[in-house]
mmCIF file of C-alpha atoms and ligand atoms in Angstrom:
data_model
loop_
_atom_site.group_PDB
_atom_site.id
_atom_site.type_symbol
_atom_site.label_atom_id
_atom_site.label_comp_id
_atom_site.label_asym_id
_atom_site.label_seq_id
_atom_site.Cartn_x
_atom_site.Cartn_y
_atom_site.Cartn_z
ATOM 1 C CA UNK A 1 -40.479 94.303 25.119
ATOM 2 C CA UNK A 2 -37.639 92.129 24.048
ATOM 3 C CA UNK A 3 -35.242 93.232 21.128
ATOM 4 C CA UNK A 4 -36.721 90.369 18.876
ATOM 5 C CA UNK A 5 -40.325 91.891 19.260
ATOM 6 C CA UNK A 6 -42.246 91.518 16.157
ATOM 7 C CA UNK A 7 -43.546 95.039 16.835
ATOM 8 C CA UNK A 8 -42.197 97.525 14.535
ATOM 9 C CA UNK A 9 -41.695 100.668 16.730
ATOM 10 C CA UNK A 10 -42.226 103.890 14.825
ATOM 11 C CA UNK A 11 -39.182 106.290 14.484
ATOM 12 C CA UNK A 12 -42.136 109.335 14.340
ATOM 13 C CA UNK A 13 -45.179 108.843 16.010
ATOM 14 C CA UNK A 14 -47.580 111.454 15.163
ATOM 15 C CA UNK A 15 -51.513 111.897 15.917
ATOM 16 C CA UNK A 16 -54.143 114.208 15.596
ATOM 17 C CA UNK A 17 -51.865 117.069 14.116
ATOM 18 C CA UNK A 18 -53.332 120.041 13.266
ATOM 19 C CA UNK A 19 -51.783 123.395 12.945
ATOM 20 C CA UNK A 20 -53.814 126.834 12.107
ATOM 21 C CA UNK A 21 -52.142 129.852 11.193
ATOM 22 C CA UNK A 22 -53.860 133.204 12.231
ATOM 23 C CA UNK A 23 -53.120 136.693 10.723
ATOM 24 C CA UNK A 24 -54.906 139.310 11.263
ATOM 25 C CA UNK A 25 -58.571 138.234 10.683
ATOM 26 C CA UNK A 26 -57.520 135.524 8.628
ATOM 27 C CA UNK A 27 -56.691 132.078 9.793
ATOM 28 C CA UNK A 28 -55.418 129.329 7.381
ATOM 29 C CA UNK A 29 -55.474 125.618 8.352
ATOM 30 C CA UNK A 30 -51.919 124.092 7.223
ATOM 31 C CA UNK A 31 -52.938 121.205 8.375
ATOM 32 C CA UNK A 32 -56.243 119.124 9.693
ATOM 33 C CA UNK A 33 -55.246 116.203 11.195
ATOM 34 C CA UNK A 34 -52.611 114.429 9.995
ATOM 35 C CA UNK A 35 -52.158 110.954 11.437
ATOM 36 C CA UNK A 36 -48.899 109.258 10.390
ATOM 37 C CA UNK A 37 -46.153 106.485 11.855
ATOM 38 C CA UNK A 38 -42.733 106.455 9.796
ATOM 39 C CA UNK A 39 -40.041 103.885 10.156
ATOM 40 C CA UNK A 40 -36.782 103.388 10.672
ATOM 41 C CA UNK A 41 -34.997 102.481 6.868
ATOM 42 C CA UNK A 42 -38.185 103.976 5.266
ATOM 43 C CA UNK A 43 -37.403 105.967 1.941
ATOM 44 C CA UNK A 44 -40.621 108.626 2.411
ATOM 45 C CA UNK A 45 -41.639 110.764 -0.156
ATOM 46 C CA UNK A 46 -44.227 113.491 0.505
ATOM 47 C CA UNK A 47 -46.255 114.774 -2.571
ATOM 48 C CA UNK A 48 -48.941 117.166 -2.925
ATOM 49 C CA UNK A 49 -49.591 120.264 -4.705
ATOM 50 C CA UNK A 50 -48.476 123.869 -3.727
ATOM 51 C CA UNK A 51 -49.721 124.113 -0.406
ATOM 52 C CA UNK A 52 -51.283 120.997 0.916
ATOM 53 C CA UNK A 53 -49.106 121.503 4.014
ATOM 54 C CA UNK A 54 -46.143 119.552 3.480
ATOM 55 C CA UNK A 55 -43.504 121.512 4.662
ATOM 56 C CA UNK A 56 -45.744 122.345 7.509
ATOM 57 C CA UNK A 57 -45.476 118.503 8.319
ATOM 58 C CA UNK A 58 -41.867 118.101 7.941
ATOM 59 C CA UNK A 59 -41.088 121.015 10.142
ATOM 60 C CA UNK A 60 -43.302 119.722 12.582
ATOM 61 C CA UNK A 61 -41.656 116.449 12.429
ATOM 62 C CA UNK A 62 -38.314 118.234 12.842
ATOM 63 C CA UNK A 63 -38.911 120.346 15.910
ATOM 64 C CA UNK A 64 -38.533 123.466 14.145
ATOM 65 C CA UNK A 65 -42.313 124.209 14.349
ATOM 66 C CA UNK A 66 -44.941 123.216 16.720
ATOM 67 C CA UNK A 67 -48.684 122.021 16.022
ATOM 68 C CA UNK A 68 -51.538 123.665 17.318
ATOM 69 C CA UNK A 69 -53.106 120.722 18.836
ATOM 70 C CA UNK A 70 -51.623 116.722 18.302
ATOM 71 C CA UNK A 71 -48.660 114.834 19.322
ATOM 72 C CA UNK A 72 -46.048 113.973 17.832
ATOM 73 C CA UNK A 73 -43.220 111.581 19.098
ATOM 74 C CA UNK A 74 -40.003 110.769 17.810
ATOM 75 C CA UNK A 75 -37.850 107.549 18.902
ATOM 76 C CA UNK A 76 -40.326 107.818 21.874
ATOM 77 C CA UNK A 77 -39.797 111.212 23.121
ATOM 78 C CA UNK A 78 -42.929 113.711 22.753
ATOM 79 C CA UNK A 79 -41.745 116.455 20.982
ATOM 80 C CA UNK A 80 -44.855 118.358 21.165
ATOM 81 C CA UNK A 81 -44.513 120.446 24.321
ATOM 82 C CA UNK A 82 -41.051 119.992 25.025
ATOM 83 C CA UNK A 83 -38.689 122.872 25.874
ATOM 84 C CA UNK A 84 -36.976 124.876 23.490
ATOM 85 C CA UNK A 85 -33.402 123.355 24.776
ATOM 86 C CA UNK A 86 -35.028 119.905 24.374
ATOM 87 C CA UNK A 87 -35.788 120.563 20.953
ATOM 88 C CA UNK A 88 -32.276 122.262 20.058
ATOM 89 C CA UNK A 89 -31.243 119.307 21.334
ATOM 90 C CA UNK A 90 -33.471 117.085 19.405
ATOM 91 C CA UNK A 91 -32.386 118.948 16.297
ATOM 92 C CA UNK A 92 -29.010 119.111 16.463
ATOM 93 C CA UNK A 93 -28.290 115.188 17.671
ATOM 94 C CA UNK A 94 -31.449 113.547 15.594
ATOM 95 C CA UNK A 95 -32.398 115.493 12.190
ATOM 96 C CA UNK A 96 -30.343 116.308 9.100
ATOM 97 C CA UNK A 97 -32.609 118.834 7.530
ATOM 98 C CA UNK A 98 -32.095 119.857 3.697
ATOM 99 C CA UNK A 99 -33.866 122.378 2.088
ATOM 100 C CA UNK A 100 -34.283 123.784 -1.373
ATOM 101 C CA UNK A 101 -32.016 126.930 -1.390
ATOM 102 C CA UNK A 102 -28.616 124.988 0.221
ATOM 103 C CA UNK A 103 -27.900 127.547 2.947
ATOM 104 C CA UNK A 104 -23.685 126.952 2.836
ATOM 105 C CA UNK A 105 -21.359 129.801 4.246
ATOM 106 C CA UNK A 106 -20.145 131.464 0.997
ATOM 107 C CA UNK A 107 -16.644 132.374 2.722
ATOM 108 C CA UNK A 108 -16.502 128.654 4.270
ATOM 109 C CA UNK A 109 -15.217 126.049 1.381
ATOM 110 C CA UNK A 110 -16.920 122.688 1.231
ATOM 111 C CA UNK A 111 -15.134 120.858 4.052
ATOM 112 C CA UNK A 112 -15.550 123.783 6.328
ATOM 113 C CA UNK A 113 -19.291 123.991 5.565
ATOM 114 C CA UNK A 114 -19.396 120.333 6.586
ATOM 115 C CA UNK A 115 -17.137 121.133 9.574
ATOM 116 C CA UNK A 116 -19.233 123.522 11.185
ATOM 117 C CA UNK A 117 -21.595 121.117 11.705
ATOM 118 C CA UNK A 118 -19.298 118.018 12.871
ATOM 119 C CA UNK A 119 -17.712 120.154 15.481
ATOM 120 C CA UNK A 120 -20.548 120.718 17.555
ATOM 121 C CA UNK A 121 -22.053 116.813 17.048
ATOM 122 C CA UNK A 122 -21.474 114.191 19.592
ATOM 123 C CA UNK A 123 -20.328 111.114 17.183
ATOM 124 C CA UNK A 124 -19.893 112.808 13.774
ATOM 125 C CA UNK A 125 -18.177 111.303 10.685
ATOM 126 C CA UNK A 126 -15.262 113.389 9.556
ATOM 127 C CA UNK A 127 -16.339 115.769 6.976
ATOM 128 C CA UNK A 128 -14.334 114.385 4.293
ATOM 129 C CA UNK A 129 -16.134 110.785 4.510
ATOM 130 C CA UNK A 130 -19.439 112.829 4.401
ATOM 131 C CA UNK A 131 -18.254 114.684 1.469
ATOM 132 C CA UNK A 132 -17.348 111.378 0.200
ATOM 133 C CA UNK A 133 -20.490 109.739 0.612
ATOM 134 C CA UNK A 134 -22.320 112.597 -2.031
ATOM 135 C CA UNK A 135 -19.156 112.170 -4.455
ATOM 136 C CA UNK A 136 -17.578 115.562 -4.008
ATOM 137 C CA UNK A 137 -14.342 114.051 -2.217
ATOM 138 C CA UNK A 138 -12.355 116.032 -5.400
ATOM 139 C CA UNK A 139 -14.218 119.165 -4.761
ATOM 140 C CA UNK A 140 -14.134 119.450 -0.936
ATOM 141 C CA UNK A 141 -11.272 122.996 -0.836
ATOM 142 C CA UNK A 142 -13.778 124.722 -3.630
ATOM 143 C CA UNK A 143 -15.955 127.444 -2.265
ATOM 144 C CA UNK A 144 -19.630 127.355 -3.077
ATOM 145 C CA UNK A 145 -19.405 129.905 -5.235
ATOM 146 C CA UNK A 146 -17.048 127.437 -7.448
ATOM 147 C CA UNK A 147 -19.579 125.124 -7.346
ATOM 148 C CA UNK A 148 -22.758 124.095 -9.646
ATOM 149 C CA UNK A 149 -26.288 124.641 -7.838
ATOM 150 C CA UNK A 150 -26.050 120.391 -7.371
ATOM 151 C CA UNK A 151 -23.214 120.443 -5.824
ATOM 152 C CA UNK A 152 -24.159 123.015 -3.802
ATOM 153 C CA UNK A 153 -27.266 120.777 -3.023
ATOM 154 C CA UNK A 154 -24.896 118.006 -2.327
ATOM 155 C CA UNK A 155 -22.767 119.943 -0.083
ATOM 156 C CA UNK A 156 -25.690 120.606 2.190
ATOM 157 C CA UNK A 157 -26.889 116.892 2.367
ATOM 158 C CA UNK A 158 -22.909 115.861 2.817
ATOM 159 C CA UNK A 159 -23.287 118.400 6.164
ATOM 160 C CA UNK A 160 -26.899 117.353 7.186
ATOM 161 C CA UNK A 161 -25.717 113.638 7.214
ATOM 162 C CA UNK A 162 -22.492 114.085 9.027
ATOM 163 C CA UNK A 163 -23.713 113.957 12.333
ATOM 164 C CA UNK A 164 -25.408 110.588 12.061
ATOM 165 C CA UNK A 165 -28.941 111.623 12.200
ATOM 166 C CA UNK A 166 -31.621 108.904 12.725
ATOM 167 C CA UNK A 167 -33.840 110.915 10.312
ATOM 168 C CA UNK A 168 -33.011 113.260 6.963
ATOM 169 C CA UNK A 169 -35.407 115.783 6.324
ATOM 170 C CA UNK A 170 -35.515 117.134 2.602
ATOM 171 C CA UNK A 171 -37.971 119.895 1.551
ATOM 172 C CA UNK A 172 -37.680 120.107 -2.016
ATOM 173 C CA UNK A 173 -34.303 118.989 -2.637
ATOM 174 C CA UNK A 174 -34.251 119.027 -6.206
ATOM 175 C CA UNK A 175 -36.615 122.366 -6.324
ATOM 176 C CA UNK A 176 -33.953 124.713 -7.622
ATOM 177 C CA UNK A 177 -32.624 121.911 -10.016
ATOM 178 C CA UNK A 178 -32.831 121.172 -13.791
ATOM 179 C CA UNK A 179 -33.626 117.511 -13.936
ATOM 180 C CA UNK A 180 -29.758 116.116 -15.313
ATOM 181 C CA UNK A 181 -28.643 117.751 -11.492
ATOM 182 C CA UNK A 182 -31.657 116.861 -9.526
ATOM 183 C CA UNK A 183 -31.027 113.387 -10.553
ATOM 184 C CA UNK A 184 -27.208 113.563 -9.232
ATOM 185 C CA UNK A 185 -28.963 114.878 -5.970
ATOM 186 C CA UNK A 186 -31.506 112.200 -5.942
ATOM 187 C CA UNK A 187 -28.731 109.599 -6.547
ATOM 188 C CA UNK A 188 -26.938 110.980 -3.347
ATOM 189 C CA UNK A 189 -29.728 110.729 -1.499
ATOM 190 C CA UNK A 190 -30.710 107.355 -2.290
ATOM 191 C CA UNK A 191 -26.445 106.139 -1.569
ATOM 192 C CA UNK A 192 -27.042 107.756 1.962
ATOM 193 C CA UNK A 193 -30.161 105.865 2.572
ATOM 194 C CA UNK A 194 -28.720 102.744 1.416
ATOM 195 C CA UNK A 195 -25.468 103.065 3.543
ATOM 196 C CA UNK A 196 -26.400 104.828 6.615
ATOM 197 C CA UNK A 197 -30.512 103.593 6.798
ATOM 198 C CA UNK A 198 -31.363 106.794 8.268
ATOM 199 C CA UNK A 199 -35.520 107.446 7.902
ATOM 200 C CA UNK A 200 -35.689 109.470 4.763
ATOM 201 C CA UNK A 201 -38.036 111.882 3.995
ATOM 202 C CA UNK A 202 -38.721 113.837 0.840
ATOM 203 C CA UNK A 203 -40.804 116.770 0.011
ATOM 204 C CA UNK A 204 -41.574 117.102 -3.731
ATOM 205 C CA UNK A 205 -44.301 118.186 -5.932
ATOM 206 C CA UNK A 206 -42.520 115.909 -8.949
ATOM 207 C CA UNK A 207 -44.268 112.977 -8.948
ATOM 208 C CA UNK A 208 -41.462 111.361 -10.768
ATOM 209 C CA UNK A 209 -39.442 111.271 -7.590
ATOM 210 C CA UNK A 210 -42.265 109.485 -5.946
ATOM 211 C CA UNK A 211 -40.976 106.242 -8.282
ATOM 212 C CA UNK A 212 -38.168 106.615 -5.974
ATOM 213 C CA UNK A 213 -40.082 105.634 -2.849
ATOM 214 C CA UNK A 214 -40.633 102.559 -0.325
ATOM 215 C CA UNK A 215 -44.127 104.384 0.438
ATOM 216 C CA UNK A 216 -45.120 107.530 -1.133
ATOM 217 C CA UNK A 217 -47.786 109.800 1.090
ATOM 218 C CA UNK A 218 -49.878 112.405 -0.792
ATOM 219 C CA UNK A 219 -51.272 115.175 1.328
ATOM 220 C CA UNK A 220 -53.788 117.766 -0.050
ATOM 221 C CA UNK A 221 -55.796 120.355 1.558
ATOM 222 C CA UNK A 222 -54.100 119.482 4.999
ATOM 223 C CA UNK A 223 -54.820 116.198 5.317
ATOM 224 C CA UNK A 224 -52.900 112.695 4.265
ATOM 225 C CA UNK A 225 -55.081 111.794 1.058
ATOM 226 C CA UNK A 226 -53.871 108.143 0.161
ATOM 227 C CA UNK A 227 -50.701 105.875 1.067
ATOM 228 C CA UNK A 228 -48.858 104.151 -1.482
ATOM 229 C CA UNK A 229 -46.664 101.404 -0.565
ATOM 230 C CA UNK A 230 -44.015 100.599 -3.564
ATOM 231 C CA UNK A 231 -42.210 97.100 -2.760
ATOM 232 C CA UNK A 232 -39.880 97.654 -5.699
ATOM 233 C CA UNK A 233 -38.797 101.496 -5.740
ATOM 234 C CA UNK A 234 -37.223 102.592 -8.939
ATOM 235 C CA UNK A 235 -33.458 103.361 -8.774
ATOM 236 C CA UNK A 236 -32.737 107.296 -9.019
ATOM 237 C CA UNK A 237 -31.028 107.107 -12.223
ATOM 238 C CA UNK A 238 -34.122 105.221 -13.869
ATOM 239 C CA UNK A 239 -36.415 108.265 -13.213
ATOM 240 C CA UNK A 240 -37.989 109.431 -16.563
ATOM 241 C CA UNK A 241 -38.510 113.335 -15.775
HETATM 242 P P1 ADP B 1 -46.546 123.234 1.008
HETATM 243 O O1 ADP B 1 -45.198 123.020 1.605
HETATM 244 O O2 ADP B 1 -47.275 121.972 0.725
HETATM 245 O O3 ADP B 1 -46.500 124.118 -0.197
HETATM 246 P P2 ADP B 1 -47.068 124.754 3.434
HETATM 247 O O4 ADP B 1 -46.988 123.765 4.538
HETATM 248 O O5 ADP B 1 -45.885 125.638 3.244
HETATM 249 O O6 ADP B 1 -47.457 123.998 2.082
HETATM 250 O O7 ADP B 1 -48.316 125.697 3.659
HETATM 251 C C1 ADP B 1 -49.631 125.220 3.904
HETATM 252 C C2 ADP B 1 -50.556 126.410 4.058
HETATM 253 O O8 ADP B 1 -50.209 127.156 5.214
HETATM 254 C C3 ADP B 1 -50.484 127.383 2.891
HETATM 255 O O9 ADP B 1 -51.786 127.887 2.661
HETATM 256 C C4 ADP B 1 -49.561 128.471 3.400
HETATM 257 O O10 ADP B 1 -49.839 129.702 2.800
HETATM 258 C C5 ADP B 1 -49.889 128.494 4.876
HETATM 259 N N1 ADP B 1 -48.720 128.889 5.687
HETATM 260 C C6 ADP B 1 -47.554 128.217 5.788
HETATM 261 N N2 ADP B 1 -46.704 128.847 6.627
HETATM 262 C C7 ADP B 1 -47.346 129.950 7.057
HETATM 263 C C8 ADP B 1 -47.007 131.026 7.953
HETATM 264 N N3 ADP B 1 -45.831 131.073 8.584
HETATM 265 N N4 ADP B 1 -47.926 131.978 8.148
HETATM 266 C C9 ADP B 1 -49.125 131.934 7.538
HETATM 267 N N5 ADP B 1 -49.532 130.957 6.695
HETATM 268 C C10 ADP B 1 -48.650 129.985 6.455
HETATM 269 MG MG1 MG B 2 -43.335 123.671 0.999
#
């Protein structure tokens, strides 16, 4: 296929995903085939209630989980089935993963916390432009402990972004937020999209975030529910919470 091709290629490639969850004599069904192509540039947001299976999804997506039956491919490698070292791989050179509670080293200060992570990547930005890039260059000696929960937040996306991931992964970002922070997190996220185009995908249950999105995807009970494509997404700092 020629570079010029008209045919978008998908950056994830997922079919038929299903994943059950068995304890004891109970089973749950996370998810019950979930069907879905995301693309590169694409500002995602994933919505549904307590539940539906969206962090299921994203971990999926992020090789940190695998489905009980589907595929799922991502920049044309099938994840599903691939070797554990495969998928360390996959995860350390491919996904920036951010997740409510921030996870930073509490003896490591912000540019260490960032550094960690740039050390072991293959073509990393230096931790101070990645720091940059969420607004914290001023706060990058402090310790998390010096630091509000959103900057804590920002922190982490500063160190999931360093490496130059094709795709950022957020499961409730803004979860642990009041909305004045969540909105300085939001605004982060939507600078890194803008200046790196890396796939970005959010889990919320706010549907005020959703106004953020180029398509918005609302799962419930397991299964993708409706698609919503927005051609003009609201800036982060319009959002009415
Ligand atoms: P959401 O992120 O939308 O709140 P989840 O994907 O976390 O939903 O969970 C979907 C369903 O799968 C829920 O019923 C949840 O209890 C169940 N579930 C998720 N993870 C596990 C697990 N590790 N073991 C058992 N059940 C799980
Ligand atoms: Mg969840």
């Amino acid at each position: 296929m020629s570079a010029d091709s008209p045919i978008r290629q998908p950056v994830f490639h997922a079919r038929g995903l299903t994943k059950t969850y068995t304890m004891g004599e109970v089973t749950v069904s996370a998810l019950r085939g979930v069907d879905l192509d995301l693309y590169a540039g694409e500002f995602v947001v994933l919505l549904g209630a307590s539940g539906s299976g969206k962090s299921t999804l994203l971990n999926i997506l992020g090789g940190l989980d695998a489905p009980t039956s589907g595929e799922v491919a991502c920049q044309g490698h099938v994840l599903t089935g691939a070797g554990e070292d495969a998928l360390t791989r996959f995860r350390r050179t491919s996904v920036g993963f951010v997740f409510q509670f921030y996870n930073l080293i509490p003896s490591l200060t912000a540019l260490e916390n960032v550094a960690l992570v740039t050390d072991i990547a293959s073509d990393p930005m230096a931790p101070e432009e990645a720091l940059a890039l969420v607004g914290l260059s001023a706060r990058q000696h402090h310790f998390p402990a010096q630091l509000s929960g959103g900057e804590q937040q920002r922190v982490a996306i500063a160190r999931a972004i360093a490496k130059r991931p094709a795709v950022l992964l957020c499961d409730e970002p803004t979860g642990a937020l009041d909305s004045q922070t969540g909105v300085l997190v939001l605004q982060a996220l939507e600078h890194i999209h803008h200046s790196t185009g890396a796939l970005t995908v959010v889990i919320t249950h706010n549907a005020v975030i959703a106004g953020m999105a180029d398509r918005v995807i609302h799962l419930s009970d397991g299964r993708i529910a409706r698609e919503v494509l927005n051609p003009q997404p609201q800036a982060a700092a319009e959002l009415r919470w």
